[in-house]
Coordinates of C-alpha atoms in Angstrom, one line a residue:
X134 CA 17.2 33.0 -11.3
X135 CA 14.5 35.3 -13.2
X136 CA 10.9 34.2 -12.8
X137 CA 9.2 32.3 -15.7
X138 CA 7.1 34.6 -18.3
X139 CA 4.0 34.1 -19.8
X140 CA 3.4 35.0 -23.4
X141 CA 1.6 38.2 -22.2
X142 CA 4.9 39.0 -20.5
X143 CA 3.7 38.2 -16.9
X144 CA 4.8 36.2 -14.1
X145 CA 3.3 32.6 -14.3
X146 CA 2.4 33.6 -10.7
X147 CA 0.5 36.1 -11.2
X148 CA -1.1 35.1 -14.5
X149 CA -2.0 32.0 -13.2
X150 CA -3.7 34.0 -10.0
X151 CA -6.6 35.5 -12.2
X152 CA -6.7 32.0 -14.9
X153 CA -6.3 28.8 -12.3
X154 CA -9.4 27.9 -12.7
X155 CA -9.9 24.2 -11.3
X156 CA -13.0 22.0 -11.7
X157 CA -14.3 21.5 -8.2
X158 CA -16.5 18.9 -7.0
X159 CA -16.7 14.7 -7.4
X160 CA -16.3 15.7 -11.5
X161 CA -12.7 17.1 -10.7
X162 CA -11.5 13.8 -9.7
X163 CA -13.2 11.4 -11.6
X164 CA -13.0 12.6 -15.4
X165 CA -9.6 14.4 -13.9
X166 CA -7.0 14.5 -16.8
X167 CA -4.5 17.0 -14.8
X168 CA -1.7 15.3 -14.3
X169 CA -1.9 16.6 -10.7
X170 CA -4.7 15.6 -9.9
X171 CA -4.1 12.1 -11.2
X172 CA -1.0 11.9 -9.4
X173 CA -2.6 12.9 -5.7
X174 CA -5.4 9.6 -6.9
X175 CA -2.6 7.6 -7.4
X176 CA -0.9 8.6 -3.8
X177 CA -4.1 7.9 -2.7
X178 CA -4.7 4.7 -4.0
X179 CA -1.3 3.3 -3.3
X180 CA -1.7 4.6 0.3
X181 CA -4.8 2.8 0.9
X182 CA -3.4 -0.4 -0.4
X183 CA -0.5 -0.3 1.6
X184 CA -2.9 -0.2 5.0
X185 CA -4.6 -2.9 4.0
X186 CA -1.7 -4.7 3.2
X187 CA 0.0 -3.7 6.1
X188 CA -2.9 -5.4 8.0
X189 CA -2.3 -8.6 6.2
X190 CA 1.3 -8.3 7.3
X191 CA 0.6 -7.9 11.0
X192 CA -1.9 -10.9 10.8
X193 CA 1.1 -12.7 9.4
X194 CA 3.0 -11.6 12.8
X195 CA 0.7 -12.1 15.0
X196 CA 0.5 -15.3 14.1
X197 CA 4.1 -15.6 14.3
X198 CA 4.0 -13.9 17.5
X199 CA 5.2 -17.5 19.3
X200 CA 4.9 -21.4 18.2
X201 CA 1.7 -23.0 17.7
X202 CA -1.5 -22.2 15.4
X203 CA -2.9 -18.2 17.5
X204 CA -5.1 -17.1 14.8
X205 CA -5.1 -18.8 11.5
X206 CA -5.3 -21.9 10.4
X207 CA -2.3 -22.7 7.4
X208 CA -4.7 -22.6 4.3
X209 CA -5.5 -19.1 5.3
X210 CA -1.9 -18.1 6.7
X211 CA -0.9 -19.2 3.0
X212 CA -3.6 -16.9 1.5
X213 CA -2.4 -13.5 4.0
X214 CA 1.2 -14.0 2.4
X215 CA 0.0 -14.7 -1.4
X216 CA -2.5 -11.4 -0.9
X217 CA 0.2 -9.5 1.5
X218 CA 2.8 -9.8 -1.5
X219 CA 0.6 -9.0 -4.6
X220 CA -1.3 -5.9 -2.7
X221 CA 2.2 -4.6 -1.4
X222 CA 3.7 -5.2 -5.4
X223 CA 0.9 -4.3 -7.5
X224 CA -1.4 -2.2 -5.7
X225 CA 1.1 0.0 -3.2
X226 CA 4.2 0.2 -4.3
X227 CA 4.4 0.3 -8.1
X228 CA 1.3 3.0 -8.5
X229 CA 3.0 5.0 -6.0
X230 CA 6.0 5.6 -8.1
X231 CA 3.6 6.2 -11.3
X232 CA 1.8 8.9 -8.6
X233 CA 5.0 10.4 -8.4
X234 CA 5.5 10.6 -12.0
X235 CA 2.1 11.7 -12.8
X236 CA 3.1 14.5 -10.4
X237 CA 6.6 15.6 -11.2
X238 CA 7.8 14.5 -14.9
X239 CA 5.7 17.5 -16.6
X240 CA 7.0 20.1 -13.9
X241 CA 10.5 19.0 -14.0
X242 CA 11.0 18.7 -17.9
X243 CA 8.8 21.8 -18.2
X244 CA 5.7 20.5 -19.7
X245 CA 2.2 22.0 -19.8
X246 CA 0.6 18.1 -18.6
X247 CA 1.2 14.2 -19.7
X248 CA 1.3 13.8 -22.8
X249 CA -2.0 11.9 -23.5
X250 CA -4.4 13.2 -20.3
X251 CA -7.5 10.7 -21.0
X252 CA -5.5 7.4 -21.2
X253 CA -3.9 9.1 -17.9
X254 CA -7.6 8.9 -16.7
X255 CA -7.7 5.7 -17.9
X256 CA -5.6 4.1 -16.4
X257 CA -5.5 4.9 -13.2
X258 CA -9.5 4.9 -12.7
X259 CA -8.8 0.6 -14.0
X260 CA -6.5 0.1 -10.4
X261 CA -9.9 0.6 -8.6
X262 CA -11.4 -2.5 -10.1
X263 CA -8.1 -4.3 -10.0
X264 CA -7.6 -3.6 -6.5
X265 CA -10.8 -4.6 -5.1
X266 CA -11.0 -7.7 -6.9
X267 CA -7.5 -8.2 -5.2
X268 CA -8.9 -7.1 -1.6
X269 CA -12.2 -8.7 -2.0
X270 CA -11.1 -12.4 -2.8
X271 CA -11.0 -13.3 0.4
X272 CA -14.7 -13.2 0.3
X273 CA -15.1 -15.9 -2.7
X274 CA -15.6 -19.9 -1.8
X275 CA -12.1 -21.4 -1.0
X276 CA -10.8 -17.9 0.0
X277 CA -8.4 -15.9 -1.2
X278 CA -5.3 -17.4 -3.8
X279 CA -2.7 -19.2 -1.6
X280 CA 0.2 -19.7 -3.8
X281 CA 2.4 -17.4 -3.2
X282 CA 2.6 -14.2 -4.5
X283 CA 4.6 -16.1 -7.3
X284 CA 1.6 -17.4 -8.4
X285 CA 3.7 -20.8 -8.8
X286 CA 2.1 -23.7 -11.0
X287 CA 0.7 -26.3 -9.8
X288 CA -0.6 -24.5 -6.8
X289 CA -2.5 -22.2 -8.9
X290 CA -4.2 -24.9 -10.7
X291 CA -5.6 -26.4 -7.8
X292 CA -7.1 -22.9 -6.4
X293 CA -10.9 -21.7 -6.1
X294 CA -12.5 -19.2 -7.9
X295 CA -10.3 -16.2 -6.5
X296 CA -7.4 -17.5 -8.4
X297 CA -9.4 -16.5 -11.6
X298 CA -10.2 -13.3 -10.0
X299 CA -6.8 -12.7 -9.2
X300 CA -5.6 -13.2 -13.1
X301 CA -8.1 -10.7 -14.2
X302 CA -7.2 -8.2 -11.7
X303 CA -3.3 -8.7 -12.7
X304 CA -4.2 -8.4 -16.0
X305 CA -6.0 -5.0 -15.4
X306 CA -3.5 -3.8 -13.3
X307 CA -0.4 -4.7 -16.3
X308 CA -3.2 -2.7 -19.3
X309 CA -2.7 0.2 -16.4
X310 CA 0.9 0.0 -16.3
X311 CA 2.0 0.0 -20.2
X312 CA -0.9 2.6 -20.7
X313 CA 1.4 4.8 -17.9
X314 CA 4.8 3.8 -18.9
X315 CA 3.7 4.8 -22.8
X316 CA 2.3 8.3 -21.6
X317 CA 5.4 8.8 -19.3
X318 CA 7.8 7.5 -22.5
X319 CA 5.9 10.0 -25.1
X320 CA 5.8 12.9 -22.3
X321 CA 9.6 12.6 -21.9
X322 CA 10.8 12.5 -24.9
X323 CA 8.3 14.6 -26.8
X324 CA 7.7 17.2 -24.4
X325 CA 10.7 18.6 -23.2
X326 CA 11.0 22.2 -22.6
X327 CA 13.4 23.8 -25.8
X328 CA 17.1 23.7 -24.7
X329 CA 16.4 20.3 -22.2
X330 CA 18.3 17.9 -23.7
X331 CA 18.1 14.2 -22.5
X332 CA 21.7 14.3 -21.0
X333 CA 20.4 18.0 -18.6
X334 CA 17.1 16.2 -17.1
X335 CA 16.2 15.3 -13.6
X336 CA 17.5 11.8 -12.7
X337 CA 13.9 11.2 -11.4
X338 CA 13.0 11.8 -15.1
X339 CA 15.6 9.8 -16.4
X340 CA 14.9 6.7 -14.2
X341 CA 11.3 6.9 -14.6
X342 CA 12.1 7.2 -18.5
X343 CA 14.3 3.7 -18.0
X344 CA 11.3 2.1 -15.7
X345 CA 9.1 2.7 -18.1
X346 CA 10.6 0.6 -21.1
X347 CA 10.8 -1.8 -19.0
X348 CA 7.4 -2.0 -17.6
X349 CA 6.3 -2.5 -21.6
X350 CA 9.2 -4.9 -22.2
X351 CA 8.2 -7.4 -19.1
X352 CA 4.1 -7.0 -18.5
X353 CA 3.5 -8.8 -21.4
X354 CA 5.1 -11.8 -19.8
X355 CA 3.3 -11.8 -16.7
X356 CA 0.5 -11.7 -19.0
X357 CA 1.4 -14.6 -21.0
X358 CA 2.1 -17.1 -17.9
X359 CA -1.4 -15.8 -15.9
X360 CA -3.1 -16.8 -19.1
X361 CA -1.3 -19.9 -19.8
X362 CA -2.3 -20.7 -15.9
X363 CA -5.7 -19.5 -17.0
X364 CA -6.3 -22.0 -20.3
X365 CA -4.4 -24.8 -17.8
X366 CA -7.2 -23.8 -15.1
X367 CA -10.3 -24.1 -17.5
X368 CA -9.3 -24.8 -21.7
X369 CA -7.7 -28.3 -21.4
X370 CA -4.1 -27.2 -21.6
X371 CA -1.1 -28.7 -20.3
X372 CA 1.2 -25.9 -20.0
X373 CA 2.6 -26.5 -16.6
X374 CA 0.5 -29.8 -15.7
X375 CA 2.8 -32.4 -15.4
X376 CA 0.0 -34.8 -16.2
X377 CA -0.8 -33.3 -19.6
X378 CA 3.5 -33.3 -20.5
X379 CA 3.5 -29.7 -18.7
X380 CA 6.4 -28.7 -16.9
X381 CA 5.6 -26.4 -13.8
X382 CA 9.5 -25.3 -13.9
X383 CA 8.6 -23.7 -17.0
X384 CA 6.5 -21.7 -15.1
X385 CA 9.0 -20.4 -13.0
X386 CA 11.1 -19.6 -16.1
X387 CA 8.6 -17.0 -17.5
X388 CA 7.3 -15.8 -14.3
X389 CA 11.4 -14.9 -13.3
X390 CA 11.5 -13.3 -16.7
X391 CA 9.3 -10.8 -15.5
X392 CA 9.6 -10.9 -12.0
X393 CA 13.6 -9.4 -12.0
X394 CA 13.5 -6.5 -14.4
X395 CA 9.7 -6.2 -12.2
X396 CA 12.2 -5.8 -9.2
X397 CA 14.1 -3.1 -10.2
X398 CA 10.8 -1.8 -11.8
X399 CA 10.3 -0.8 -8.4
X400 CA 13.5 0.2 -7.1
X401 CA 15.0 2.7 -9.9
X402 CA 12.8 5.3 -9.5
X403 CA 13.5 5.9 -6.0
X404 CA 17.1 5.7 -7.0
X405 CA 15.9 9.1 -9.1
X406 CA 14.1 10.6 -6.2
X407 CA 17.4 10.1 -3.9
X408 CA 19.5 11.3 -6.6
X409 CA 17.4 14.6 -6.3
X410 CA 17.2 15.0 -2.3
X411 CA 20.8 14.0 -1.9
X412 CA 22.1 17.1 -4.2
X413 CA 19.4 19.6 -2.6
X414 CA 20.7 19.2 0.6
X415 CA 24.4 18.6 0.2
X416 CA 24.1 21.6 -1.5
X417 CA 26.3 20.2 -4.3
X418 CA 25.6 18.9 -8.2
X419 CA 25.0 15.0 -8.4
X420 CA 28.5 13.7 -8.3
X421 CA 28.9 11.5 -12.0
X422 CA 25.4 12.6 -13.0
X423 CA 26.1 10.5 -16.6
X424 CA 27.9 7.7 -15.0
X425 CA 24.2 7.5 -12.9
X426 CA 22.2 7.8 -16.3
X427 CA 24.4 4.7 -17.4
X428 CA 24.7 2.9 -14.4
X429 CA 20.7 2.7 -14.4
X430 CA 21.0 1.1 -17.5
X431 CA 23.5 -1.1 -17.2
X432 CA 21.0 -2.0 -14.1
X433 CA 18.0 -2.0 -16.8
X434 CA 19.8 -4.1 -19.3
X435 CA 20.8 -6.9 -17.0
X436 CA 17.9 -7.1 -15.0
X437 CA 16.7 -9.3 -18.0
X438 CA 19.9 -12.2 -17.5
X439 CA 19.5 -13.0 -14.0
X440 CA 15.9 -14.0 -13.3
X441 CA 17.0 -17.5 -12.8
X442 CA 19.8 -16.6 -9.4
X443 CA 15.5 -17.3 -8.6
X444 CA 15.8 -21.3 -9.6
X445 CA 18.7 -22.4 -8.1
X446 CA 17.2 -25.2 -6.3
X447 CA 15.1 -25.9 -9.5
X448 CA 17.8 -28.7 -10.8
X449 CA 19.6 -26.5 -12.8
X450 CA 23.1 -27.5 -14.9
X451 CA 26.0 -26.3 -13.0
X452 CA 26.7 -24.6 -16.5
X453 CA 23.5 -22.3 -16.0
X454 CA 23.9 -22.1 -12.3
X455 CA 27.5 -20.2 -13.0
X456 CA 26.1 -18.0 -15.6
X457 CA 23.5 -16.4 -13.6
X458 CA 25.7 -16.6 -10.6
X459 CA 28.3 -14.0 -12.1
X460 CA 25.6 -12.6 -13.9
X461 CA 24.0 -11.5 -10.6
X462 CA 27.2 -10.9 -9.1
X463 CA 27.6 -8.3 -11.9
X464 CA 24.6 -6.4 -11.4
X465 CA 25.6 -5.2 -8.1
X466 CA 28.8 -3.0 -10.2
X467 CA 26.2 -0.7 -11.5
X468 CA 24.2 -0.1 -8.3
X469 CA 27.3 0.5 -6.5
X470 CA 28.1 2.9 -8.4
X471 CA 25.0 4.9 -7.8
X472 CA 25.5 4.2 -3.9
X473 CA 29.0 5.6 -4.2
X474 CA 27.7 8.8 -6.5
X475 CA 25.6 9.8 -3.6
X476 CA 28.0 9.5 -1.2
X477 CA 30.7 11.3 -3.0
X478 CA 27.7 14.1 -3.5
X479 CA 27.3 14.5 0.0
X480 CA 31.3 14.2 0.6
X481 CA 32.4 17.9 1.7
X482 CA 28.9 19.0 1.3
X483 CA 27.1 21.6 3.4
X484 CA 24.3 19.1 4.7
X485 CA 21.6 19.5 6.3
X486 CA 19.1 16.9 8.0
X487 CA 15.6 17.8 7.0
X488 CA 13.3 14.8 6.9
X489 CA 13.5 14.3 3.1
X490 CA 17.1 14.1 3.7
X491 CA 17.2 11.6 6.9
X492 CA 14.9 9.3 4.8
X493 CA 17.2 9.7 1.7
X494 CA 20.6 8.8 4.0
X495 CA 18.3 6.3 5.7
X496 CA 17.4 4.6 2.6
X497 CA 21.5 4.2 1.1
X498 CA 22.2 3.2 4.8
X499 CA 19.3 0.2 4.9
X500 CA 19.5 -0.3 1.1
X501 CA 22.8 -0.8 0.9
X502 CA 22.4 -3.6 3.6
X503 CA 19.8 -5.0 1.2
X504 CA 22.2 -5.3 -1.9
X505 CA 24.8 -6.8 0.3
X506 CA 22.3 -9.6 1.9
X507 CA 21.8 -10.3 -1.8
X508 CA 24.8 -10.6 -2.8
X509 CA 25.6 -14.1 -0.2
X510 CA 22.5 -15.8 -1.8
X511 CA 24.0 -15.2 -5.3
X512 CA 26.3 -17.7 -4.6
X513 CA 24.9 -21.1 -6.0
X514 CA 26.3 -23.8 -3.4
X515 CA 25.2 -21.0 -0.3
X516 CA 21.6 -20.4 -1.9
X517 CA 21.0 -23.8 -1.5
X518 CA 20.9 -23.8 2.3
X519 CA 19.2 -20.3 1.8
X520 CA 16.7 -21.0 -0.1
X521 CA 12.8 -20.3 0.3
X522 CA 14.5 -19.5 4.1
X523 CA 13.1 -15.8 6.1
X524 CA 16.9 -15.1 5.3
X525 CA 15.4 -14.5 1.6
X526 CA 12.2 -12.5 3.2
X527 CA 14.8 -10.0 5.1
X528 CA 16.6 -9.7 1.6
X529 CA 14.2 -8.1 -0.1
X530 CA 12.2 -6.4 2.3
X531 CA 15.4 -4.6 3.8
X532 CA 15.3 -3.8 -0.9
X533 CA 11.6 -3.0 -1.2
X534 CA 10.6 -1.0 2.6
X535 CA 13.9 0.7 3.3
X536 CA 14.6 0.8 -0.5
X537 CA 11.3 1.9 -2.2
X538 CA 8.9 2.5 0.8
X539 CA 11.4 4.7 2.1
X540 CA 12.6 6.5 -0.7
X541 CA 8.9 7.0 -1.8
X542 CA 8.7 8.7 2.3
X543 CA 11.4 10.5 1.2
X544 CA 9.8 12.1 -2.1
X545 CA 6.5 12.9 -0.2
X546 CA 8.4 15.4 2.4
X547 CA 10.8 16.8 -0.6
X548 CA 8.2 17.5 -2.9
X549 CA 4.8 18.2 -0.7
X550 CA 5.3 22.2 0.2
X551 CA 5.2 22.3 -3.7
X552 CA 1.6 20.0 -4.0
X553 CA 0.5 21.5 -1.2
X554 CA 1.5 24.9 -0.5
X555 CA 2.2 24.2 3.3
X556 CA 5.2 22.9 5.0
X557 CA 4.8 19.3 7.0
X558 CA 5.3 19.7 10.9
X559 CA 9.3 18.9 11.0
X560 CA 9.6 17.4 14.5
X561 CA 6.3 15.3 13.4
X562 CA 8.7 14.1 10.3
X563 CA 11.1 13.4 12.0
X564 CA 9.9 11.3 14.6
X565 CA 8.2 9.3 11.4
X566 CA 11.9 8.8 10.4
X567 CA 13.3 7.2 13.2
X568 CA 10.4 5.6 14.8
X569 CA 10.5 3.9 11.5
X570 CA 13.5 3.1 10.9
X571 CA 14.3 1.7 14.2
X572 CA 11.0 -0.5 14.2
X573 CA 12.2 -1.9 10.0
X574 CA 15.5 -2.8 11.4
X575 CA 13.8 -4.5 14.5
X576 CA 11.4 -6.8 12.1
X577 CA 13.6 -8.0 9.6
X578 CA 17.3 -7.9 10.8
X579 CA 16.6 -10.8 13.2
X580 CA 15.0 -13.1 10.0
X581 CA 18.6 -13.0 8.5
X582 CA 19.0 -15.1 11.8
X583 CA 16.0 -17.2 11.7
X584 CA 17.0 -18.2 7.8
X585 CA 21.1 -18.9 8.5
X586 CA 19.4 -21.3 11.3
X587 CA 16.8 -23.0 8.8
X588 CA 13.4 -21.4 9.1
X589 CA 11.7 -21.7 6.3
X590 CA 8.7 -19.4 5.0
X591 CA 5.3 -19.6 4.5
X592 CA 5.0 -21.7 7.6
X593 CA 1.8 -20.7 10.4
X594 CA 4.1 -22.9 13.0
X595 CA 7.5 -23.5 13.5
X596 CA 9.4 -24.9 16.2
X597 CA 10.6 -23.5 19.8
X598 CA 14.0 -22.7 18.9
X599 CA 12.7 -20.2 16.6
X600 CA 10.7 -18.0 18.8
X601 CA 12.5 -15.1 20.5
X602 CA 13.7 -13.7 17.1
X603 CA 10.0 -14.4 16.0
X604 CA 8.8 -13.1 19.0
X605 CA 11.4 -9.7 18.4
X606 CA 10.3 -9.3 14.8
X607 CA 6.3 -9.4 15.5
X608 CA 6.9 -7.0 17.8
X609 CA 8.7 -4.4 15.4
X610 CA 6.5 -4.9 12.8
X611 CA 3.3 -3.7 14.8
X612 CA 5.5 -0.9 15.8
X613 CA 6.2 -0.2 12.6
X614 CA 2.8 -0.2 11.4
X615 CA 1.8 2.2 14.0
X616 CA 4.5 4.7 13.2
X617 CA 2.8 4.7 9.4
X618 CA -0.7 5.3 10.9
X619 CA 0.8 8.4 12.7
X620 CA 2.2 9.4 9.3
X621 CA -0.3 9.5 7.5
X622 CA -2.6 11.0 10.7
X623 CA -0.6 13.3 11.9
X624 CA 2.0 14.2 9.3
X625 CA 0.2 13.6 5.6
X626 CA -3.3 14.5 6.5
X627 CA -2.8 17.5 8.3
X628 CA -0.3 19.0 5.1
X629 CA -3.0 17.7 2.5
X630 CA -5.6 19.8 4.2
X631 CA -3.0 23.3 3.8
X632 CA -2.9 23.1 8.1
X633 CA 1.2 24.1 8.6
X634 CA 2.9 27.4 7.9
X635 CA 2.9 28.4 4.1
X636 CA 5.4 27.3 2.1
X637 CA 8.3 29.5 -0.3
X638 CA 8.2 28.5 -4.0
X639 CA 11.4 27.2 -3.3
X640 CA 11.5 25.6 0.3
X641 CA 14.8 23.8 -0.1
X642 CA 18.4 26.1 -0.4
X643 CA 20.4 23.8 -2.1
X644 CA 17.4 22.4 -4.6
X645 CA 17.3 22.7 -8.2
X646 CA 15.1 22.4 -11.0
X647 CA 11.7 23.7 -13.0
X648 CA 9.8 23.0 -10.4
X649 CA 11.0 24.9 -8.1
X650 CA 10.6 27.8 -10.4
X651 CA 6.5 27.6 -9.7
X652 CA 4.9 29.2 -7.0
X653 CA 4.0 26.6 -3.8
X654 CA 1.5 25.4 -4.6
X655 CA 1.9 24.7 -7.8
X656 CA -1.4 26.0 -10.4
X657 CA -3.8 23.5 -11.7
X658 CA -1.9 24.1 -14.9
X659 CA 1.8 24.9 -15.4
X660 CA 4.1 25.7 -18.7
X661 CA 1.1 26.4 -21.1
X662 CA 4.0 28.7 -22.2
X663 CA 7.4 26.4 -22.4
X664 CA 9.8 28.1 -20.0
X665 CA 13.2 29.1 -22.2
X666 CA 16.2 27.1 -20.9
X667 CA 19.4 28.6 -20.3
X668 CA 21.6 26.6 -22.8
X669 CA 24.7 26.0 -20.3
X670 CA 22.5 24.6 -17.3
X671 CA 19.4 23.5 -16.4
X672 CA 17.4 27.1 -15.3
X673 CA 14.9 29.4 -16.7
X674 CA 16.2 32.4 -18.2
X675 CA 13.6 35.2 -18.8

């Protein structure tokens, strides 16, 4: 492949050598409107979030460590998993992924930034507030909201003060994500280099694209039930106060509305960054690349009829029970068929296992456990005895740490030689990998167990019969947090700071795309000059 040229005729490389000229100081990042640079806050941010939910998590274990009250009492075990759950949704896992997008979208489809760069400020500089109001109500009078991360009625109507604070901060944190999913829409579909037609983009572009109509499809409705809680709370109204002719079912109803599509809000664009890594080092094309674009919306579309596979338990007709049954039974079609793409990639490929890769096998091998744990609860008459069980809580954390926490792992060792210019310490990554992935498996596999035998969650206390798998699972998860402390000490921080042997523009054989057309690391700006696309595949031609 010929380099990309400037107008002037030069190498982006070298024209960029003598023109990168980069604000420097506490002005770069805080009126920064470079879609880098607003990408690396978001990493940031996320990162940050997930520590200190991560610490709320291991309080929850240690708790759980064996029977009887260690550490907490109940009111505030209730308010570690209610603050564990939103931190982990809202503040880690979701504005990692828009990180990622702030980063890659404009280099992959060849654009010179997002396409509006102060609402980009915007709206990450509003998930500071957000998140410490989050973080920091634990510190009002009653402590911090204890209703589940569900924020289910009428628990929230009986909270403190935090539960207030905790609206406003989800509110702030939705105005953040539609401002993001609008500038990721407009950037995709306006902003395409000439010759990139929807149907020749990245699949991290193209998920991203799908994520994104959904974010602006479903936020409103979170907003709509907080504030209905809200007016119930303080105005008088009986929205879900039974007292008042409410109906705290109804809650449930528009919180599920959101909350599935929200699900696969944070699972579809790591399904784009594994469809990346998978190709680059099978050293193949994406098997069925438009059967993937389809598949993730078939996955989009339905993710807005089976929020209630959520209510089973809620008294629901039979008649509505089988429709979201089979409706949830048919979701699973499309993302099989994206688990099956990538294996069929890698079928016959020349593989090899660099980190990114070992994370991206890694996540089809844990994810795929994940979709098939979901699958058994699908089933009215055995949800039933599942249920609000830790059989539920291994579901979808084998979906959201081996699926999106891993797949996001994944994308920071694929893509960091280009932000950084520096190769992470291999051996180092891959000791992350498995000391990971061993330590996930032993937290939440035994909970299957401890669900199929009864357990239910959200309990400080639980009886003896129930503690060696507890006792098994507390253990893995402190392992498990460690292994992401040496991450981000010995892997991430050291690569962030340029300490590792210098990276090639393009540090991967088999990987393709516009970014890898940039020199490692990439400029502070990129494509003022639209690179020409060849029209028969997705390269630059001189």
């Amino acid at each position: 492949m010929s380099a990309v040229l400037d107008q002037h005729g030069l190498p982006h490389a070298d024209h960029h050598d003598h023109h990168d000229h980069a604000p420097t100081g506490w002005r770069r990042w805080v009126y920064a409107t470079n879609h880098k640079d607003i990408g690396t806050l978001y990493l940031l941010f996320a990162f940050t979030m997930l520590m200190i939910g991560g610490v709320l998590a291991l309080l929850i274990r240690a708790e759980l460590f064996q029977p009887g009250l260690q550490l907490v009492n109940p009111e505030l075990f209730n308010q570690l998993t209610t603050m564990h759950g939103l931190i982990m949704v809202f503040g880690a896992i979701m504005p990692a992924f828009v990180g990622f997008a702030n980063w890659m979208v404009p280099l992959q489809i060849g654009a010179p930034d997002m396409a509006f760069a102060r609402m980009n400020n915007f709206s990450f500089w509003l998930m500071i507030p957000a998140g410490l109001m989050l973080a920091g109500s634990f510190f009002m009078p009653g402590g911090a909201p204890a209703a589940g991360w569900t924020l289910y009625a009428p628990l929230t109507l009986q909270m403190g003060p935090s539960m207030d604070a905790g609206i406003f901060a989800m509110h702030i944190l939705g105005a953040s994500s539609i401002m993001g999913s609008i500038n990721i829409i407009v950037t995709i579909l306006n902003m395409r280099a000439p010759g990139m037609t929807l149907m020749k983009m990245p699949m991290f572009c193209w998920t991203w694209l799908i994520t994104a109509y959904l974010l602006i499809a479903v936020m409103p409705v979170l907003a709509g039930a907080i504030t209905m809680t809200l007016t119930d709370r303080h105005f008088g109204t009986s929205f879900f106060n039974p007292a008042g002719g409410g109906d705290p079912v109804m809650y449930q109803h528009i919180f599920w509305f959101f909350g599935h599509p929200e699900v696969y809000i944070m699972i579809l664009p790591a399904f784009g960054i594994i469809s990346q890594i998978v190709p680059a080092f099978s050293r193949k094309k994406l098997f069925g690349y438009a059967s993937m674009v389809y598949a993730t919306s078939s996955i989009a579309i339905l993710s807005f009829i089976v929020w209630a596979h959520h209510m089973f338990t809620t008294g629901m007709p039979v008649t509505g029970q089988l429709f979201f049954m089979y409706a949830t039974m048919l979701i699973a079609v499309p993302t099989a068929v994206k688990i099956f793409n990538w294996i069929a990639t890698m079928w016959q490929g020349s593989m090899t296992f660099e980190t990114p890769m070992l994370f991206a096998v890694g996540f089809i091998f844990v994810f795929t456990i994940g979709g098939f744990t979901g699958l058994i609860p699908a089933v009215a008459p055995i949800d039933i005895q599942l249920q609000d069980t830790y059989y539920i809580v291994a579901h979808f954390h084998y979906v959201l740490v081996a699926g999106s926490l891993f797949a996001l792992f994944a994308g920071f060792y694929y893509w960091v030689p280009k932000w950084t210019g520096v190769m992470y310490n291999e051996g180092r990554g891959k000791l992350h990998f498995w000391w990971s992935i061993i330590s996930f498996n032993v937290t939440f596999f035994p909970m299957h167990f401890l669900g199929l035998a009864g357990m239910p969650r959200r309990y400080a206390d639980y009886p003896m019969q129930f503690a060696d798998f507890n006792m098994v699972a507390s253990i893995g998860a402190f392992l498990f947090g460690i292994a992401q402390v040496y991450f981000f000490l010995f892997v991430a921080m050291p690569t962030m700071l340029g300490k590792g042997a210098k990276a090639a523009a393009k540090p991967w054989d088999g990987a393709e795309g516009l970014e890898w057309e940039l020199p490692s690391p990439a400029p502070f700006h990129t494509f003022e000059t639209p690179p020409k696309l060849d029209v028969t595949a997705t390269r630059i031609v001189a």
